[in-house]
Short mmCIF file of C-alpha atoms in Angstrom, two decimals:
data_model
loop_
_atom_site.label_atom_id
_atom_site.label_comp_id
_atom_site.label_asym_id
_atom_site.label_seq_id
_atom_site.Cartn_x
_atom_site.Cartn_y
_atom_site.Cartn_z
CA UNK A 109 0.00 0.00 0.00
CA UNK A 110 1.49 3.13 -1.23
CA UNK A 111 1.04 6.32 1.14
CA UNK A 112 4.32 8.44 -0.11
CA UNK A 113 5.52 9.60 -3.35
CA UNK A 114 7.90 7.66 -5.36
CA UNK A 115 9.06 9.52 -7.90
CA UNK A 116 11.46 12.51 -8.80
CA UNK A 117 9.96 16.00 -9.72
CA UNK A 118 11.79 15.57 -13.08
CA UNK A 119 10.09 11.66 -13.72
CA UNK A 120 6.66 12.78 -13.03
CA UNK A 121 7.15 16.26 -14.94
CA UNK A 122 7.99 13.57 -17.97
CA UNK A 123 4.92 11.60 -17.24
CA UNK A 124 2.81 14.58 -17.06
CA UNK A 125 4.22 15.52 -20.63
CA UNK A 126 3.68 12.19 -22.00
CA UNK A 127 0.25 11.93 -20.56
CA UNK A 128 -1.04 14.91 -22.73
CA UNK A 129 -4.02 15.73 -20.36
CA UNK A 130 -5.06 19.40 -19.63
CA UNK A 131 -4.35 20.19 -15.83
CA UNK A 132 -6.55 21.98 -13.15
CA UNK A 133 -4.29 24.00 -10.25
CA UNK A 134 -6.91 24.94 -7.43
CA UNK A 135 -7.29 25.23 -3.49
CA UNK A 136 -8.99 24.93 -0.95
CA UNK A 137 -9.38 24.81 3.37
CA UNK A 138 -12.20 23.91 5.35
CA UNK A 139 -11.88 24.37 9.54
CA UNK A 140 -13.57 21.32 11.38
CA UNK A 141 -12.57 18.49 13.97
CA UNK A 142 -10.33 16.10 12.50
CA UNK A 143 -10.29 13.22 15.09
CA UNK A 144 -7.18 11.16 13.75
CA UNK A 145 -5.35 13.47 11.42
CA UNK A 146 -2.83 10.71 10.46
CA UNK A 147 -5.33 8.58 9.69
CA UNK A 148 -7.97 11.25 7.43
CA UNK A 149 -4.03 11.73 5.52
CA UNK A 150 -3.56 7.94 4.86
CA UNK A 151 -6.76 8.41 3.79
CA UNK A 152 -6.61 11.81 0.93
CA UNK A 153 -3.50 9.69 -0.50
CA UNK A 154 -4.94 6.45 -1.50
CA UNK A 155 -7.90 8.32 -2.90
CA UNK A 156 -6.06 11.33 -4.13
CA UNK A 157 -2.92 9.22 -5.77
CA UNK A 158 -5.59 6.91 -7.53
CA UNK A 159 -6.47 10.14 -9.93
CA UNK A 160 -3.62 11.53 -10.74
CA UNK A 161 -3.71 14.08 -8.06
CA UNK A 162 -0.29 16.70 -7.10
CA UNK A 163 0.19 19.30 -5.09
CA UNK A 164 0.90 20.09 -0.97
CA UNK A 165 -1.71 19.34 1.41
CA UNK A 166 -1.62 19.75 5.61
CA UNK A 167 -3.66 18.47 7.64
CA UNK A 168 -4.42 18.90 11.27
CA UNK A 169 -6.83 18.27 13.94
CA UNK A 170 -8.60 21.95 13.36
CA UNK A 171 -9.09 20.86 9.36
CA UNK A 172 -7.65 20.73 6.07
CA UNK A 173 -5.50 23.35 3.90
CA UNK A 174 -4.81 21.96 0.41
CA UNK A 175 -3.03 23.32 -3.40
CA UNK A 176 -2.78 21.11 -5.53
CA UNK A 177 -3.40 20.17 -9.11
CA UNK A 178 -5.27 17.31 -11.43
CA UNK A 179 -6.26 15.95 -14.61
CA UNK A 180 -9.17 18.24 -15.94
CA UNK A 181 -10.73 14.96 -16.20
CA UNK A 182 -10.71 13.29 -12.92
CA UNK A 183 -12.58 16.83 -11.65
CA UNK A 184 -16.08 15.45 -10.31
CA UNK A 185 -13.69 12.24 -9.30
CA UNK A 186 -11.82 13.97 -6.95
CA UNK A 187 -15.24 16.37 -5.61
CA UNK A 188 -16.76 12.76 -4.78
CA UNK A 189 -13.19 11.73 -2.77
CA UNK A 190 -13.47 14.79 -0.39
CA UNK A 191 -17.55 15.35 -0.09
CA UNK A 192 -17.77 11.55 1.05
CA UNK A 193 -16.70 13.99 4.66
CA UNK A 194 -19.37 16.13 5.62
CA UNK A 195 -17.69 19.26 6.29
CA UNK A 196 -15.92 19.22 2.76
CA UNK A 197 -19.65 18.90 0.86
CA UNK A 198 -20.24 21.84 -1.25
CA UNK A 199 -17.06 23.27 -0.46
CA UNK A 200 -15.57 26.05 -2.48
CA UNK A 201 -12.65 24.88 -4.62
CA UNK A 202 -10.58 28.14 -5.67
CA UNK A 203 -9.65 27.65 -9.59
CA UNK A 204 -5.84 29.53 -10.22
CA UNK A 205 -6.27 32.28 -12.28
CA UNK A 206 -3.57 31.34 -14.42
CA UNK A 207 -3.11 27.43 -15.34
CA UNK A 208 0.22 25.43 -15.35
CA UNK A 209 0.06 21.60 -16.05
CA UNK A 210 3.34 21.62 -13.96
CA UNK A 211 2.50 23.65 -11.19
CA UNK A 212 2.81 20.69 -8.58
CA UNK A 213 5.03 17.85 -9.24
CA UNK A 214 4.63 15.47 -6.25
CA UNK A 215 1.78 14.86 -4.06
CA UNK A 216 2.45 15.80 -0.13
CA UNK A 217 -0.01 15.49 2.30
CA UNK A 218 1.68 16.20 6.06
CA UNK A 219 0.20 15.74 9.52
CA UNK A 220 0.88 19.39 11.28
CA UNK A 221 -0.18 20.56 14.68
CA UNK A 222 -2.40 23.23 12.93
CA UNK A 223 -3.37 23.81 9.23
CA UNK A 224 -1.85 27.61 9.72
CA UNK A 225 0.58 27.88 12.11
CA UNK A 226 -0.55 30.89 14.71
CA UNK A 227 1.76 30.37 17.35
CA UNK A 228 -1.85 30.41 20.06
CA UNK A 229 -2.19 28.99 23.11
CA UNK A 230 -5.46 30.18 24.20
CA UNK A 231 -8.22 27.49 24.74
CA UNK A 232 -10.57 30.14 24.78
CA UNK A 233 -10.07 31.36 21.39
CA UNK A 234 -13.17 30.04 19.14
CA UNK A 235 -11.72 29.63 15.84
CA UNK A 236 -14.92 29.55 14.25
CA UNK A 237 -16.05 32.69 15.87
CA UNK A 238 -15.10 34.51 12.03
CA UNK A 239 -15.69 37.70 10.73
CA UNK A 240 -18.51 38.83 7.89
CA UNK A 241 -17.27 37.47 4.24
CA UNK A 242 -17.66 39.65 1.89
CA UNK A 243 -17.69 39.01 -2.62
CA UNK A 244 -15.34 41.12 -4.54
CA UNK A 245 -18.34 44.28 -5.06
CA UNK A 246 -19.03 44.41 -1.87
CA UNK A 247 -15.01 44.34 -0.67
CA UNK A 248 -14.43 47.13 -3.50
CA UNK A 249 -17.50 49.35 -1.75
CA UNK A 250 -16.00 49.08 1.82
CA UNK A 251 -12.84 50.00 0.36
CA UNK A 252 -14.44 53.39 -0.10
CA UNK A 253 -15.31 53.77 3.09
CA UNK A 254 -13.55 56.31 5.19
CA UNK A 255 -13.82 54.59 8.03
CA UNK A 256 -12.26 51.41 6.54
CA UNK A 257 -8.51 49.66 7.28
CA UNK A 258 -7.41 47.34 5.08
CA UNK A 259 -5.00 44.98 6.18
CA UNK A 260 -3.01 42.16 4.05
CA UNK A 261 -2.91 39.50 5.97
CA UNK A 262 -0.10 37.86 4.06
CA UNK A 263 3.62 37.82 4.05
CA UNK A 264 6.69 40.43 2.72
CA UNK A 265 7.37 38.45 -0.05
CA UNK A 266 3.79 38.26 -1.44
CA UNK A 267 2.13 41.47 -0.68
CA UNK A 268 5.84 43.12 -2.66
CA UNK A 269 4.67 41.85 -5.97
CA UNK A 270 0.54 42.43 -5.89
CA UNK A 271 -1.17 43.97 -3.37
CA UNK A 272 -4.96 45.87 -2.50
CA UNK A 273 -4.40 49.95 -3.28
CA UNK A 274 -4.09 51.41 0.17
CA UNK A 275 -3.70 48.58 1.99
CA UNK A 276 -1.40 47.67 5.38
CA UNK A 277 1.36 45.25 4.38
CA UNK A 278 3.04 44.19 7.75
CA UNK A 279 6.92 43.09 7.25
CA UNK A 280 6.48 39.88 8.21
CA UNK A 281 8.03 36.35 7.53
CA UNK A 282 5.12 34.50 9.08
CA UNK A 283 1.08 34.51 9.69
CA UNK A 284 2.07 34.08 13.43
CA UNK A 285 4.29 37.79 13.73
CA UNK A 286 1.61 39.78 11.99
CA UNK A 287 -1.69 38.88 14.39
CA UNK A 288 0.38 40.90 17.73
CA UNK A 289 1.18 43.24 15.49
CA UNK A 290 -1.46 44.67 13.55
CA UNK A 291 -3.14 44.20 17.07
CA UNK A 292 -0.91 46.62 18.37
CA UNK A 293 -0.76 48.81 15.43
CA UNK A 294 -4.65 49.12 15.45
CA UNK A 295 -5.75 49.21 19.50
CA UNK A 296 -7.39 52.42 19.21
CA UNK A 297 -9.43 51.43 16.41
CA UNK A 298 -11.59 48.34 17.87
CA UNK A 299 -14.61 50.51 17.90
CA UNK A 300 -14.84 52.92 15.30
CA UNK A 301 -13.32 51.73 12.52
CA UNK A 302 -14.22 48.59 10.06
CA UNK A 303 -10.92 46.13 9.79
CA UNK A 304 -11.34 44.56 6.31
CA UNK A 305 -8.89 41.94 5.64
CA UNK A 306 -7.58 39.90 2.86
CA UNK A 307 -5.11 36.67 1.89
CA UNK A 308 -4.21 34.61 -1.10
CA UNK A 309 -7.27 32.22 -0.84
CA UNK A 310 -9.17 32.69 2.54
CA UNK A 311 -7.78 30.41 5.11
CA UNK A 312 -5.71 32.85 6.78
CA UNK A 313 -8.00 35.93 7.03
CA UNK A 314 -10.53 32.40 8.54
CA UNK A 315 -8.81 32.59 11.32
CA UNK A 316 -7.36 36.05 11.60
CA UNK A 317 -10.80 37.34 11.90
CA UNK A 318 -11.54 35.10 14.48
CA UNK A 319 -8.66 36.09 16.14
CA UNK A 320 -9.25 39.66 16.08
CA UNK A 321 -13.04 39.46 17.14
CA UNK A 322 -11.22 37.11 20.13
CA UNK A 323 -9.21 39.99 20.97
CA UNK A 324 -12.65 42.78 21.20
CA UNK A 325 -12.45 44.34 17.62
CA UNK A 326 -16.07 44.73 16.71
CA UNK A 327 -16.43 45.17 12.76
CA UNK A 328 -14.32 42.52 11.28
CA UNK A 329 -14.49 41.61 7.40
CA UNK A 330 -12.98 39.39 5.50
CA UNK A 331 -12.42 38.31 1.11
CA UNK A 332 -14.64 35.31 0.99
CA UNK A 333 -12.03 32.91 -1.00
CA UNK A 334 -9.25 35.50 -1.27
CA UNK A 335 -7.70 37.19 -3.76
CA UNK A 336 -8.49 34.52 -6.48
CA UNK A 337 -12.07 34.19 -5.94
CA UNK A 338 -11.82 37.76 -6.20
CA UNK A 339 -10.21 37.74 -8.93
CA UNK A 340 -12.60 35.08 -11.00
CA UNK A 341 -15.94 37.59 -9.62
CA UNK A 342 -14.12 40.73 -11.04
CA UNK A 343 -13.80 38.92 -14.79
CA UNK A 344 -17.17 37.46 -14.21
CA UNK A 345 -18.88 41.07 -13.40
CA UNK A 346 -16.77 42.95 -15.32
CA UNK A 347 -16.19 45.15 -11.88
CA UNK A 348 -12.70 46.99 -11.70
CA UNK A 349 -10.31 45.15 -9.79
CA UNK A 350 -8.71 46.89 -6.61
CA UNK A 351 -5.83 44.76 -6.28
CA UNK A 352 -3.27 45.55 -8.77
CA UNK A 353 0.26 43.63 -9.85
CA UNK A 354 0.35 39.97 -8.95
CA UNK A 355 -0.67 37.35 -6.66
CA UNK A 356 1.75 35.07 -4.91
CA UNK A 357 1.15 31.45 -5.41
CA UNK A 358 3.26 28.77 -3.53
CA UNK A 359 4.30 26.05 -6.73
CA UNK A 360 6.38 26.34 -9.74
CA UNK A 361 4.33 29.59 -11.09
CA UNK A 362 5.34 31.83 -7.92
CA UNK A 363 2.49 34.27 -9.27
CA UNK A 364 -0.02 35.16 -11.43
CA UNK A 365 -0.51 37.94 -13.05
CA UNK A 366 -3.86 39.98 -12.16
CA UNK A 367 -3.36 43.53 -13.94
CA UNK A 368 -0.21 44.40 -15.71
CA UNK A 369 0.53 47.34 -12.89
CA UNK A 370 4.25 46.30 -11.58
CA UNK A 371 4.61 47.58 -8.21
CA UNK A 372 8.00 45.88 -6.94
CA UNK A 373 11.19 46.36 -8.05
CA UNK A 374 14.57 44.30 -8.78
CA UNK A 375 15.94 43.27 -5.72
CA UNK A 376 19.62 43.17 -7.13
CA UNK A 377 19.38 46.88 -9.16
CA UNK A 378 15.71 48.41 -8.65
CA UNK A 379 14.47 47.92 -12.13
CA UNK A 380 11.16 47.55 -12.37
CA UNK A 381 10.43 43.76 -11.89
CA UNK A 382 7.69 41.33 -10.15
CA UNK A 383 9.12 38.14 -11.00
CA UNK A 384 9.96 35.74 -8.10
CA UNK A 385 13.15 33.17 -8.74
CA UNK A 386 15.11 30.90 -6.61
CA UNK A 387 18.63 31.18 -6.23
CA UNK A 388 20.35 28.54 -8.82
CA UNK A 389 22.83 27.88 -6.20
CA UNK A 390 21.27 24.57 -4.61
CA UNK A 391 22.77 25.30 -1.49
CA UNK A 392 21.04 28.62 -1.54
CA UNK A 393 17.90 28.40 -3.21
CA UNK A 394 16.46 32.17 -1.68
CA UNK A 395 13.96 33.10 -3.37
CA UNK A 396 13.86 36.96 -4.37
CA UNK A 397 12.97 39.85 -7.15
CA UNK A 398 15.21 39.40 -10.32
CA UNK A 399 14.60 41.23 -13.34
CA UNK A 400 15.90 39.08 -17.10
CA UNK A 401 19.52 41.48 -17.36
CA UNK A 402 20.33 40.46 -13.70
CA UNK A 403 19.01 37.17 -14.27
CA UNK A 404 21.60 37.21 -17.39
CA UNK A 405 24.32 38.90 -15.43
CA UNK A 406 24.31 36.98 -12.05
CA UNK A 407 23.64 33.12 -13.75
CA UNK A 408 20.17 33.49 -11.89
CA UNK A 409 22.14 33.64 -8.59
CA UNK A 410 21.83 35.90 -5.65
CA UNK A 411 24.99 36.85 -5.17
CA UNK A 412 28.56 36.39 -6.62
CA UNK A 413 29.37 34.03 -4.14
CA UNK A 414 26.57 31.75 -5.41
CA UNK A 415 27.77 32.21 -8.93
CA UNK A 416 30.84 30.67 -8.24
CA UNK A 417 29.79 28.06 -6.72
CA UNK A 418 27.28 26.71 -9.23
CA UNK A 419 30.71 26.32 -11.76
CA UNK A 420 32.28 24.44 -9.27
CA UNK A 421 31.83 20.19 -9.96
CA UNK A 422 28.90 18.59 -8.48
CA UNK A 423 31.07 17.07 -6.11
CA UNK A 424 32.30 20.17 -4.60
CA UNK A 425 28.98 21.61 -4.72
CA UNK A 426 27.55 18.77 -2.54
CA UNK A 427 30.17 18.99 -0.25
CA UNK A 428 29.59 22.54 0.24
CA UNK A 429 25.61 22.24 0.94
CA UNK A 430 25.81 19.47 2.95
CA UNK A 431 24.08 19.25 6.50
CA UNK A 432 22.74 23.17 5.43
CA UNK A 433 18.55 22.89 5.71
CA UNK A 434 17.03 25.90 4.25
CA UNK A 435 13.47 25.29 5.32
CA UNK A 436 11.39 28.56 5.34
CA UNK A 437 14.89 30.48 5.93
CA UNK A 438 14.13 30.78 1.70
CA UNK A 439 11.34 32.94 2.06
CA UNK A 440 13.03 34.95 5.35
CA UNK A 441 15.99 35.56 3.48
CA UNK A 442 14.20 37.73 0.51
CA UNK A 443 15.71 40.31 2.80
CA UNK A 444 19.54 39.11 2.48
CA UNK A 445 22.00 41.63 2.75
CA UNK A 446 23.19 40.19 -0.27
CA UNK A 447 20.85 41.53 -2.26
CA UNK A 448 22.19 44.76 -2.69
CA UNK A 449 18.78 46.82 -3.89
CA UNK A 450 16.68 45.23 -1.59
CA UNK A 451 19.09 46.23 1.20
CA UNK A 452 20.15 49.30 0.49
CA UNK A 453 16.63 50.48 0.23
CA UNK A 454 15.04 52.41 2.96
CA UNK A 455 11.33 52.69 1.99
CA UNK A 456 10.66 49.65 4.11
CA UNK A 457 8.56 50.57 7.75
CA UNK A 458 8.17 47.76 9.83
CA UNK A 459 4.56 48.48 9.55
CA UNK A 460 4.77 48.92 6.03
CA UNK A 461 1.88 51.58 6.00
CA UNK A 462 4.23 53.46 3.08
CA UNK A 463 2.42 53.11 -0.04
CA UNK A 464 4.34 53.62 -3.32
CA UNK A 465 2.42 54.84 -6.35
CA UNK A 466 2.23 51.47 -8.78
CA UNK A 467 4.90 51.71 -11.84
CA UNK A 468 2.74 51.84 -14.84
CA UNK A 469 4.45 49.81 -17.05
CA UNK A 470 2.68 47.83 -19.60
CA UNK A 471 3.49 44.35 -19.91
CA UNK A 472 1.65 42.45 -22.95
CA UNK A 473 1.41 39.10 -23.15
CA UNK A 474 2.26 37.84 -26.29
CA UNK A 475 0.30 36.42 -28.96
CA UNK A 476 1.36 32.86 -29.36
CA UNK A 477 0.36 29.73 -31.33
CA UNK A 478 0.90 26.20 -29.90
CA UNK A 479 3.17 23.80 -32.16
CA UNK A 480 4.31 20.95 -30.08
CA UNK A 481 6.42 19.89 -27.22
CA UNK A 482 10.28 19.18 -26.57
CA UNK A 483 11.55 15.36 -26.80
CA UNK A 484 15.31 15.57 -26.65
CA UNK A 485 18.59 17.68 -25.99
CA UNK A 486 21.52 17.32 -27.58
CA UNK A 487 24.13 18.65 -25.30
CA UNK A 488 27.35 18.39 -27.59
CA UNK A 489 25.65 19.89 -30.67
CA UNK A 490 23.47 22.06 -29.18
CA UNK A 491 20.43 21.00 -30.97
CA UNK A 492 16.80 20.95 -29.33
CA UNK A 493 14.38 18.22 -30.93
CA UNK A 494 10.48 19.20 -31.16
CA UNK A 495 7.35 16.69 -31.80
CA UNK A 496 5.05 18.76 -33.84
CA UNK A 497 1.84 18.21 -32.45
CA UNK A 498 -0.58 21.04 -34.66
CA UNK A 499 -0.03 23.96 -36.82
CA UNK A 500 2.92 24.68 -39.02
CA UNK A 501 6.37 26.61 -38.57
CA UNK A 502 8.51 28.00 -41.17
CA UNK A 503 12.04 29.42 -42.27
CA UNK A 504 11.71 33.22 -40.54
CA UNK A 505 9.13 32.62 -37.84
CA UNK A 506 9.66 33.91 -34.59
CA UNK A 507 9.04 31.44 -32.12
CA UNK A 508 8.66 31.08 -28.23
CA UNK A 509 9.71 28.09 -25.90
CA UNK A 510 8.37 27.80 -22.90
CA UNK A 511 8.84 25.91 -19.17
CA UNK A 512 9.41 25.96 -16.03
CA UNK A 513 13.37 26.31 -15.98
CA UNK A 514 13.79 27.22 -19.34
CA UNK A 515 11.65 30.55 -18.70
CA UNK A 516 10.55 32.50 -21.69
CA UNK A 517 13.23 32.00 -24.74
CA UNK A 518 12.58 33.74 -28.11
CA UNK A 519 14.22 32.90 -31.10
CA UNK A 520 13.50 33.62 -34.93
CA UNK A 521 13.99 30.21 -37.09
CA UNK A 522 16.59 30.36 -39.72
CA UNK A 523 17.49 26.72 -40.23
CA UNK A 524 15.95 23.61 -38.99
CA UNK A 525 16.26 19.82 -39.71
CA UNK A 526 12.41 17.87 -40.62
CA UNK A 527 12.36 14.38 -39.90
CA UNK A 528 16.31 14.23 -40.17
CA UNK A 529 16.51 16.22 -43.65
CA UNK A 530 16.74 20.38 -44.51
CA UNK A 531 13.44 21.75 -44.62
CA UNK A 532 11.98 25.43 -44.60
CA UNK A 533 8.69 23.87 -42.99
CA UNK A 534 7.62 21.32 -40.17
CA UNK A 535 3.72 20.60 -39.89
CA UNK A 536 1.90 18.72 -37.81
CA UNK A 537 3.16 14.89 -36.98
CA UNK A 538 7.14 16.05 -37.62
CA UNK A 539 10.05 16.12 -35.67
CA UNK A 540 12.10 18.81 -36.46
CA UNK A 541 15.56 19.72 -34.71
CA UNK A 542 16.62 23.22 -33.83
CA UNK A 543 20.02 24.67 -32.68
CA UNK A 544 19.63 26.53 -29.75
CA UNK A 545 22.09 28.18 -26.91
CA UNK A 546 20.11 26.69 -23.99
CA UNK A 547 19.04 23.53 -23.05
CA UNK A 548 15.37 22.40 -23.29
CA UNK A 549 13.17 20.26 -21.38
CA UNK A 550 10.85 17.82 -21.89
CA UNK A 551 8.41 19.66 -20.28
CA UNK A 552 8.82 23.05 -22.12
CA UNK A 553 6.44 23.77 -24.70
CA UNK A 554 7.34 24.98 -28.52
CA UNK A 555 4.74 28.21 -29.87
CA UNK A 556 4.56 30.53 -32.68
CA UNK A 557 4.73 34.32 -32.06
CA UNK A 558 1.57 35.45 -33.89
CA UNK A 559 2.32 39.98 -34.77
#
């Protein structure tokens, strides 16, 4: 009986690949009394590994806090595996805004003391005791209240890229510093003044409202589902969305984009920039800001250090990184002192009640065609090989690949081998082989840039 996975992030990326199925990346939480957590985990993976299903689930006795993805196909599958529990019947599944068939590559499901980690001891403290939940109109009029406080109830690292206009981003590392805090912060406040509250899908402003209701604030509000349920009722009503830049997800994406406003900035040379990486070092892996000519420059590394190490042989490298955990220190060490923009800058408050007008840079996504999918490298020879799976390409396209470590790579064909022989055009059902100066994946994904 199988209860762990068994295979590499790089295997199952392959198998997802070969599979050819469309992909759903959603969410969800539900708060109840979970008897034998261990068991109700042995449980999810039997069902859940059955269908296909990846992502990184906790569990604990106060409920269930899941991401994860699945085949498009094994959807009402996977509703029947969770509503077979009655607190999990009808329950709101939050659909990503953006889609990724390789946003999760394993499927984790861990036994934790609490599904979010508040660092409470208080038996009195009624966790279901929540706030009013408000849809996305309703959050956007209260907004315009006067008499309104926002607060993001996420962390540094994900209210920097995308955040509510006007809203109170604590400098925190962790759900558990910002509850004394904005506590604190807002004292005089529990009486006149409405706290509306917001988080990435719902579960923490659950049981932040709870908290601050515990602790005698009177009007409490909350984002019923978060910022992507808000997100999927502003495209649905066609209201105008309050929360601008991008919204932190925690798998391969690292965000999605919600409007093209980019309010963060390089954290190695202040350009503007909202896109999240992790340090290529392995023995480093922090994740911060890096815009594509630092990304160029520093080798996708943090620092200069790290860039030296990643030429060193694997060998050395290991030897180096051995014994080192990074746990959550990746997310806590956005603020390095190795990042030289990031912390040299001093527009950061502890509070971080400074709000910085939104750089209005446009950034379009482009226009692109699907054409197939990447089957081999050649290493020696440089050469990237391509199934063709629809559409056509020819001599003087300009064409995009695609994935998860490759990034975003433009090139414009000049030359190009067809089924092993010179050819200015490759149509659906050939291989054709390209020379390249990066490697490619199996997993990336071969488009035509359509003016």
């Amino acid at each position: 009986m199988q209860l762990y996975n068994t295979l590499s992030a790089e295997e199952r990326a392959i198998m997802i690949d070969d599979a050819g199925k469309q992909r759903l990346t959603l969410s969800f939480y539900a708060y109840a009394q979970i008897s034998n957590p261990t068991q109700f985990r042995n449980d999810l993976f039997l069902a859940w590994n059955q269908l296909d299903v990846l992502g990184r689930i906790y569990v604990a006795h106060e409920g269930i806090n899941a991401q994860l993805s699945l085949p498009a196909d094994n959807f009402y599958a996977f509703k029947d595996t969770i509503e077979v529990y009655d607190f999990m019947k009808g329950i709101r599944l939050n659909i990503a805004v953006e889609q990724d068939d390789l946003s999760f590559l394993k499927l984790t499901i861990k036994v934790r003391d609490k599904i979010v980690a508040d660092g409470l001891v208080d038996e009195t403290f009624d966790v279901t005791n929540i706030g009013i939940h408000l849809k996305a109109k309703e959050f956007n009029d209260l907004l315009e209240d006067p008499n309104t406080i926002v607060v993001d109830m996420r962390n540094h690292y994900e209210s920097e890229i995308g955040h509510f206009t006007n809203a109170i981003k604590p400098d925190v590392d962790t759900f558990r510093e910002s509850l004394p805090i904005i506590e604190n912060q807002l004292s005089n406040h529990k009486q006149d003044k409405k706290l509306l509250m917001y988080c990435t899908g719902g579960i923490r402003c659950e049981k932040a409202s709870a908290y601050f209701k515990h602790k005698g604030f009177e009007n409490v509000y909350q984002l019923e589902g978060g910022i992507i349920e808000y997100t999927r009722q502003v495209k649905a009503e066609g209201l105008q969305s309050k929360f601008i830049g991008k919204n932190f997800v925690f798998d391969h994406r690292l965000g999605e984009r919600i409007t093209d406003d980019i309010v963060s900035q390089c954290h190695q040379c202040g350009a503007p920039c909202d896109v999240h990486t992790n340090c290529a070092n392995e023995g480093c892996h922090l994740l911060f800001i890096q815009c594509d000519s630092c990304k160029s420059n520093m080798e996708g590394c943090c620092s200069t250090e790290c860039v030296s190490i990643i030429h060193l042989p694997e060998n050395e490298q290991k030897a180096i990184r051995r014994g080192i955990k990074n746990g959550n220190k990746i997310f806590k060490k956005g603020k390095s002192e190795v990042l030289t923009f990031k912390n040299n800058s001093d527009n950061q408050t502890v509070f971080g009640t400074n709000e910085k007008k939104p750089i209005a840079i446009k950034t379009p996504k482009v226009k692109k065609l699907y054409i197939g999918k990447g089957e081999h490298y050649f290493p020696k020879s440089n050469i990237g090989q391509f199934k063709i799976d629809e559409n056509e390409i020819n001599i003087g396209d300009q064409l995009l690949i695609k994935g998860v470590t490759t990034g975003e790579q433009k090139i414009t064909l000049t030359e190009m081998l067809v089924n092993g022989t010179d050819s200015k055009k490759a149509v659906a059902g050939d291989t054709c082989t390209l020379k390249l100066p990066f490697r490619i994946r199996l997993s990336d994904k071969l488009y035509k840039i359509i003016e």
